Short mmCIF file of C-alpha atoms in Angstrom, two decimals:
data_model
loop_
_atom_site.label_atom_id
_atom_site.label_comp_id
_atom_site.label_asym_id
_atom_site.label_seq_id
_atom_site.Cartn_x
_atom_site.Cartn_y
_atom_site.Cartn_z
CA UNK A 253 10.90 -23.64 -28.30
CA UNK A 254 8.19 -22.66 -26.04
CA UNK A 255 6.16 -18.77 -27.20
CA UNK A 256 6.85 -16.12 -25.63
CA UNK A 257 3.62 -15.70 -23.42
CA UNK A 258 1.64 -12.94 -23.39
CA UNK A 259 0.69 -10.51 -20.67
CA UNK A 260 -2.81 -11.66 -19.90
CA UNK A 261 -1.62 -15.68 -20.09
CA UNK A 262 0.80 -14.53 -17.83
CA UNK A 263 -1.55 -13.08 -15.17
CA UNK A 264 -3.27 -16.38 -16.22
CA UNK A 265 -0.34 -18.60 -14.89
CA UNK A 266 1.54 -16.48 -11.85
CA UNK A 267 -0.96 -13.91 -10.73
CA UNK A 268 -4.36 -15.30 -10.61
CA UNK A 269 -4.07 -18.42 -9.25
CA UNK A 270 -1.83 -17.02 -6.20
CA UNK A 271 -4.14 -14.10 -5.62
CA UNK A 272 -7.34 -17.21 -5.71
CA UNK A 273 -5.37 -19.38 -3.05
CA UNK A 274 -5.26 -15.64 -0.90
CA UNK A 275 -8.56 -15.03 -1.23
CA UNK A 276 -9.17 -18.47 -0.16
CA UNK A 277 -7.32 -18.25 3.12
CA UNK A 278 -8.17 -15.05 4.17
CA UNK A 279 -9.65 -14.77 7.90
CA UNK A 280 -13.08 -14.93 8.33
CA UNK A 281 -13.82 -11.70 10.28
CA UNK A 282 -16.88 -10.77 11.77
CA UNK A 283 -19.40 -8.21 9.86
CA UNK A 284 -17.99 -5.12 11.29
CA UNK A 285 -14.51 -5.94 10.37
CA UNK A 286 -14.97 -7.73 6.69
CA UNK A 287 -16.92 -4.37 5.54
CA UNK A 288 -13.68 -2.14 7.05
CA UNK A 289 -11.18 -4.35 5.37
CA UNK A 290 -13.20 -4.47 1.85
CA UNK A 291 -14.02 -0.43 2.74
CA UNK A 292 -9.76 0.11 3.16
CA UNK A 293 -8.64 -2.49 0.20
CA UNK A 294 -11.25 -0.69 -2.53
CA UNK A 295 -10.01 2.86 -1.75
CA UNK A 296 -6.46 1.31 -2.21
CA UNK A 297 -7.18 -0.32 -5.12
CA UNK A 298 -8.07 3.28 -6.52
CA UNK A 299 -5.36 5.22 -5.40
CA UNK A 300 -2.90 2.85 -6.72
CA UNK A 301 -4.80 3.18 -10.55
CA UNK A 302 -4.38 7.11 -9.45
CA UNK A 303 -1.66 7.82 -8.70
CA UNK A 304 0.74 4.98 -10.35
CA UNK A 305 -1.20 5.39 -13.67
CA UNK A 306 0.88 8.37 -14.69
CA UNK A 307 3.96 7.43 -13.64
CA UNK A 308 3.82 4.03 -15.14
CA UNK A 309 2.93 6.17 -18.30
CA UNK A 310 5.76 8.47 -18.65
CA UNK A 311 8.28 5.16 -17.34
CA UNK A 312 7.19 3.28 -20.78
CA UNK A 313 7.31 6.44 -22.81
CA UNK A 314 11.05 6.66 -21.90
CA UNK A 315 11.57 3.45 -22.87
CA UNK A 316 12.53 2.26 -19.68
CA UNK A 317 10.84 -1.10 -19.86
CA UNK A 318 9.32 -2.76 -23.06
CA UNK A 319 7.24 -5.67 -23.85
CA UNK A 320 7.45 -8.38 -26.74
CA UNK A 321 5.55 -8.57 -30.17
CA UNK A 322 2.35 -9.78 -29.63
CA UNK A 323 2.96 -9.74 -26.00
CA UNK A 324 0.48 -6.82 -25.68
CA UNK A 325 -3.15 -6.63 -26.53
CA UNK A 326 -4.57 -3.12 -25.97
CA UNK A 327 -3.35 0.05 -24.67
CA UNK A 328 -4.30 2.92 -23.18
CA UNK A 329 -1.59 6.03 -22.44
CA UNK A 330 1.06 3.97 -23.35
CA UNK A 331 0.07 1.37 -20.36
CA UNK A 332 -0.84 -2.49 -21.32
CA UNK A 333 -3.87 -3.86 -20.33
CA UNK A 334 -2.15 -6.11 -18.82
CA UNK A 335 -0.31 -3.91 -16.24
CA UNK A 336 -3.48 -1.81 -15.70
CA UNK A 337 -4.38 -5.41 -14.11
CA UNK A 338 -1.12 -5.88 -12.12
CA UNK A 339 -1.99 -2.22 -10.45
CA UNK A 340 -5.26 -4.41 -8.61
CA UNK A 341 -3.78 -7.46 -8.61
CA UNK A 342 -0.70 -6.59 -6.74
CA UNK A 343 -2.61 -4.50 -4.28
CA UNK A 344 -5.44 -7.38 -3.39
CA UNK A 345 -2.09 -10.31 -3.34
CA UNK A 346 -0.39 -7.85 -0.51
CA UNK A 347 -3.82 -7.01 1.13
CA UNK A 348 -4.98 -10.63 1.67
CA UNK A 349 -1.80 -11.44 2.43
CA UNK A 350 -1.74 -8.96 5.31
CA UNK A 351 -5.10 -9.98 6.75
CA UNK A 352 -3.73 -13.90 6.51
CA UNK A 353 -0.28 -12.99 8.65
CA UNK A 354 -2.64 -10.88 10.88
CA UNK A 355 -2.39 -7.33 12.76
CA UNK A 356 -3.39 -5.08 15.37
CA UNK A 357 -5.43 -1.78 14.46
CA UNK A 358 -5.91 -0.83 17.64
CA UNK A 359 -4.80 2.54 18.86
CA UNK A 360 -2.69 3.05 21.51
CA UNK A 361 -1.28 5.91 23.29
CA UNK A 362 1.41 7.01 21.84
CA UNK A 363 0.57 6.51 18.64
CA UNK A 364 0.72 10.40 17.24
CA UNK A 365 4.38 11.02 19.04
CA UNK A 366 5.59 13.59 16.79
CA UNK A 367 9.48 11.83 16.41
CA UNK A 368 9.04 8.97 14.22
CA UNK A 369 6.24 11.12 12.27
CA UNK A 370 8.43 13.82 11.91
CA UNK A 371 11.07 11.57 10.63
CA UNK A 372 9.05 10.07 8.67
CA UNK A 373 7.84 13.14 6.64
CA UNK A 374 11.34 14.37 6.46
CA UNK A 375 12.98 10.86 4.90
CA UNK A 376 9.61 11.39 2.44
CA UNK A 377 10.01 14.79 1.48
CA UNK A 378 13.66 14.39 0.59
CA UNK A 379 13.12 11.29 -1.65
CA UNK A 380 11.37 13.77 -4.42
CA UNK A 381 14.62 16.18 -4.77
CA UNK A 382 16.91 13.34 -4.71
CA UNK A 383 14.98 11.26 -7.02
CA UNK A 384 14.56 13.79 -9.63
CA UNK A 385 18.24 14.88 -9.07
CA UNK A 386 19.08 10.69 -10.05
CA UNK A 387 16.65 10.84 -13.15
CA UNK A 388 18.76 13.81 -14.71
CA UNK A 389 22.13 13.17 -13.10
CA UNK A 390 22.26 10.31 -15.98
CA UNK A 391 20.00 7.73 -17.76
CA UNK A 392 21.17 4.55 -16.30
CA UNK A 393 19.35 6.25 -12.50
CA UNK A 394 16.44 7.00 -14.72
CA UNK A 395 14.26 4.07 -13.30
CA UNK A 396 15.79 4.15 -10.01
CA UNK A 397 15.44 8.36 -9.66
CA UNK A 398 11.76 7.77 -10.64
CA UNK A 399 10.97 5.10 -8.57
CA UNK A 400 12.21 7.12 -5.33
CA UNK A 401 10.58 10.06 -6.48
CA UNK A 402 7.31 8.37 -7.17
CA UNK A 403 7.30 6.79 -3.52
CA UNK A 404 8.69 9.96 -1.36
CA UNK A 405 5.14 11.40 -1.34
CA UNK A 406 2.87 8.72 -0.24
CA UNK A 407 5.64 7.91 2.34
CA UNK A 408 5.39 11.31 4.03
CA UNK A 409 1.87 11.71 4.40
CA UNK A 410 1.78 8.04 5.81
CA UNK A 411 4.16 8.46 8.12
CA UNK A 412 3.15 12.31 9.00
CA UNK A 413 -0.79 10.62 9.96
CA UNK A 414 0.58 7.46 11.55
CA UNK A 415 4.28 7.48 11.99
CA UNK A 416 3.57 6.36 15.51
CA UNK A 417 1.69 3.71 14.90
CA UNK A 418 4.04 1.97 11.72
CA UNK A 419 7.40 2.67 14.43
CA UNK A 420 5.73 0.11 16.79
CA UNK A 421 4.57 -2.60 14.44
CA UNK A 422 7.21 -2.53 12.12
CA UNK A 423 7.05 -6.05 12.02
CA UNK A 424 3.58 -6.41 10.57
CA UNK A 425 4.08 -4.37 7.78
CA UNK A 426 7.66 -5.59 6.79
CA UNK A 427 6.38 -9.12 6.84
CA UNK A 428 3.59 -8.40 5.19
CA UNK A 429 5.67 -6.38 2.22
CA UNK A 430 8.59 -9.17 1.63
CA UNK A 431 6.79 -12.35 1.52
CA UNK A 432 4.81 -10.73 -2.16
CA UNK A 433 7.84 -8.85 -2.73
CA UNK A 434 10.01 -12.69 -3.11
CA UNK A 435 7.10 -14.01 -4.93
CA UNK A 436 6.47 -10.91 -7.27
CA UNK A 437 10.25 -11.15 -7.92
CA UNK A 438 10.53 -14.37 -8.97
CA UNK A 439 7.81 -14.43 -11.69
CA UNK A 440 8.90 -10.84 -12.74
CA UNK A 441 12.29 -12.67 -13.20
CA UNK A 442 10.68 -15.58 -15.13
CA UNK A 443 8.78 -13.19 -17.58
CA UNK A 444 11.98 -11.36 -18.19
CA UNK A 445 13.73 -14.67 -19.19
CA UNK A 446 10.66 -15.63 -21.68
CA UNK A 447 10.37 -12.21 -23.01
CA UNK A 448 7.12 -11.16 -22.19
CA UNK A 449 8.83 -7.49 -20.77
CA UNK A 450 12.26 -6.01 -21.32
CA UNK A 451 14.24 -4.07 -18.78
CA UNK A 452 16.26 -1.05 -21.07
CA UNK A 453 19.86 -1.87 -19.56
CA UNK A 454 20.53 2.15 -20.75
CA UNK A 455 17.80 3.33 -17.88
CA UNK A 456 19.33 0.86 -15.35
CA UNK A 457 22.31 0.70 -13.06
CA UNK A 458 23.25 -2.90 -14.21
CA UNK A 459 23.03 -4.14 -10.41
CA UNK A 460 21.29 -7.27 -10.56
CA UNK A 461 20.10 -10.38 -8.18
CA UNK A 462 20.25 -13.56 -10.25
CA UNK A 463 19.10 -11.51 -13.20
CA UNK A 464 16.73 -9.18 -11.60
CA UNK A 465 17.68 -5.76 -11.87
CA UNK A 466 17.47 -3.98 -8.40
CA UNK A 467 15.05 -1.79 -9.61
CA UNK A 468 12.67 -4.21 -10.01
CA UNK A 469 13.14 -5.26 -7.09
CA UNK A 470 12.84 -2.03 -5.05
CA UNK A 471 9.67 -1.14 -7.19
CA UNK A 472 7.93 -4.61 -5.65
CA UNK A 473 8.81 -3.39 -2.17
CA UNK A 474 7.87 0.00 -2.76
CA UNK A 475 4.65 -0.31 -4.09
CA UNK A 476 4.12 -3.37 -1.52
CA UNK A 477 5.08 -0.89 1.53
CA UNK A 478 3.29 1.52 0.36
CA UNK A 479 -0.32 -0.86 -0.26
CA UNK A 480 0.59 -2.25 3.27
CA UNK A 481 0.83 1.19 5.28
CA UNK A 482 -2.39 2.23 3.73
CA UNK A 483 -4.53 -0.53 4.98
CA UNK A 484 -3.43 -0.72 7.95
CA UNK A 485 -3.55 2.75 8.69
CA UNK A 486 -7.24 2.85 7.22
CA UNK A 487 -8.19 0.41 9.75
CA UNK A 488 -6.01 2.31 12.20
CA UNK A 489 -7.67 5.58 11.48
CA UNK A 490 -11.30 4.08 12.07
CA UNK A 491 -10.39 2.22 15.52
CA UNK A 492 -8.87 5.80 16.86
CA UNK A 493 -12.42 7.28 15.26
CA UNK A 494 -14.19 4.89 17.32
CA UNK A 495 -12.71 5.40 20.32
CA UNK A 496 -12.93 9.29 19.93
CA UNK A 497 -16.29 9.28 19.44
CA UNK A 498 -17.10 7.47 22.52
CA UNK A 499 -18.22 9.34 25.34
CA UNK A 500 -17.13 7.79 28.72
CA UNK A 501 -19.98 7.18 30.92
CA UNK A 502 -18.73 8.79 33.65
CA UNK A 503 -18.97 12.14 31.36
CA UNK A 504 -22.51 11.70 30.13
CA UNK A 505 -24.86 14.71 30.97
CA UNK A 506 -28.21 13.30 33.18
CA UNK A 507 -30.81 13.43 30.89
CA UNK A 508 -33.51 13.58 33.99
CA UNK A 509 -34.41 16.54 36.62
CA UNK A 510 -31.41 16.77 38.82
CA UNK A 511 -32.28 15.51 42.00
CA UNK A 512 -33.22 17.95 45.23
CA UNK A 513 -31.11 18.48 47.92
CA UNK A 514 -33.01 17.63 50.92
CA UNK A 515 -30.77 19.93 53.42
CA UNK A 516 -31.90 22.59 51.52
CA UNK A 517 -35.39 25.27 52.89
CA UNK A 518 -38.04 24.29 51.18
CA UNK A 519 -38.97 26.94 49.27
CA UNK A 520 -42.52 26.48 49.85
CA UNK A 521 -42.96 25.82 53.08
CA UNK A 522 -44.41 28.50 55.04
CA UNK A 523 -43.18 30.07 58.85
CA UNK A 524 -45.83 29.08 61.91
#
């Protein structure tokens, strides 16, 4: 009978090694570029310890997921080490594996059209109600209510600063979310079977994929849409800065004397 694994041997096994290879293929951009990507991908990194870090907290308080004996080295607030280091690691596996697949940051016109933002911010702001209403409606929607509560807010302000932008690429960042999302799923399924984590059926609908609960699932795509829509509205955000604080030529102000206008009197000449 093989032992149940811990958490850091499994980071050691699935996450690691993929996140290596990503680093490994990632574009080679020029100097410019490689500094905006790292700039985008370390604030990123820190919002997601910010602002999943409490949620993640209260989640395992309420039992709603649970990890093996011995499975678990250290703590701190209730969190594992070891998913302290899935908050980075699942952030820098979806950001290289943006930059590998490739996008556009450029801004276009067009971009700030106030319908897709607005709809945006509305679909956002409604998640939080109807989230919360799940978690207390009953405690099998206790994961699922959190979970869309915990991803209406960063969803609204994305959409409100770029909703433009995201409704004309929504190919990039779907891509760019699914392809980790399948491979997150199937070694989140794998550590269920081998015990290193436990699902609480009571705080779940039951609706599973093969074994996966569906809120598993919808947590990999949420917190891979929502790593995804940061960076590339970071990089986004910077090319419209650029291009803002360019002055057209045309526009500049002469710097030198303004030149004379020679049908104009002299002013001093003198009358014969």
């Amino acid at each position: 009978m093989i032992p149940t694994p811990t958490y850091l041997q499994f980071h050691l096994v699935f996450s690691l090694p993929v996140l290596a290879a990503l680093w490994h293929l990632a574009p080679r951009y020029d100097e410019r570029r490689r500094q905006r990507a790292a700039a985008g991908i370390a604030i990123l990194v820190a919002i997601a310890y910010a602002y999943t870090t409490p949620w993640i907290a209260y989640m395992i308080r309420r039992g709603a997921w649970s990890y093996a004996d011995g499975a678990v080295v250290v703590r701190a607030l209730s969190i594992p080490l070891g998913e302290y280091l899935y908050f980075a690691i699942q952030t820098l596996v979806v950001a290289f594996a943006l930059h590998r697949l490739g996008f556009d940051p450029t801004f276009r016109e067009g971009d700030f059209a106030y319908a897709p933002r607005i709809a945006g911010v509305a679909v956002g702001v409604a998640m939080v109600p109807v989230g919360l209403w799940l978690c207390f409606r009953d405690p099998s929607l206790l994961y699922l209510g959190g979970l869309i509560a915990w991803v209406g807010p960063v969803l609204a302000l994305q959409w409100a600063v770029g909703g433009g932008y995201l409704a004309r690429t929504p190919r990039t960042w779907l891509t760019a979310t699914l392809l980790p999302a399948a491979y997150f799923w199937v070694v989140d399924r794998i550590a269920i079977e081998m015990g290193t984590w436990r699902i609480a059926p009571e705080f779940t609908t039951g609706v599973a994929v093969l074994g996966l609960p569906i809120e598993e699932m919808a947590f990999f795509v949420s917190a891979g849409v929502m790593a995804v829509n940061g960076l590339v509205l970071f990089e986004w955000v910077a090319d419209w800065n650029d291009r803002r604080s360019v002055i057209p030529a045309s526009v500049e102000k002469p710097t030198g004397p303004a030149p004379s206008d020679p049908t104009a009197p002299d002013p001093d000449a003198t009358d014969d």
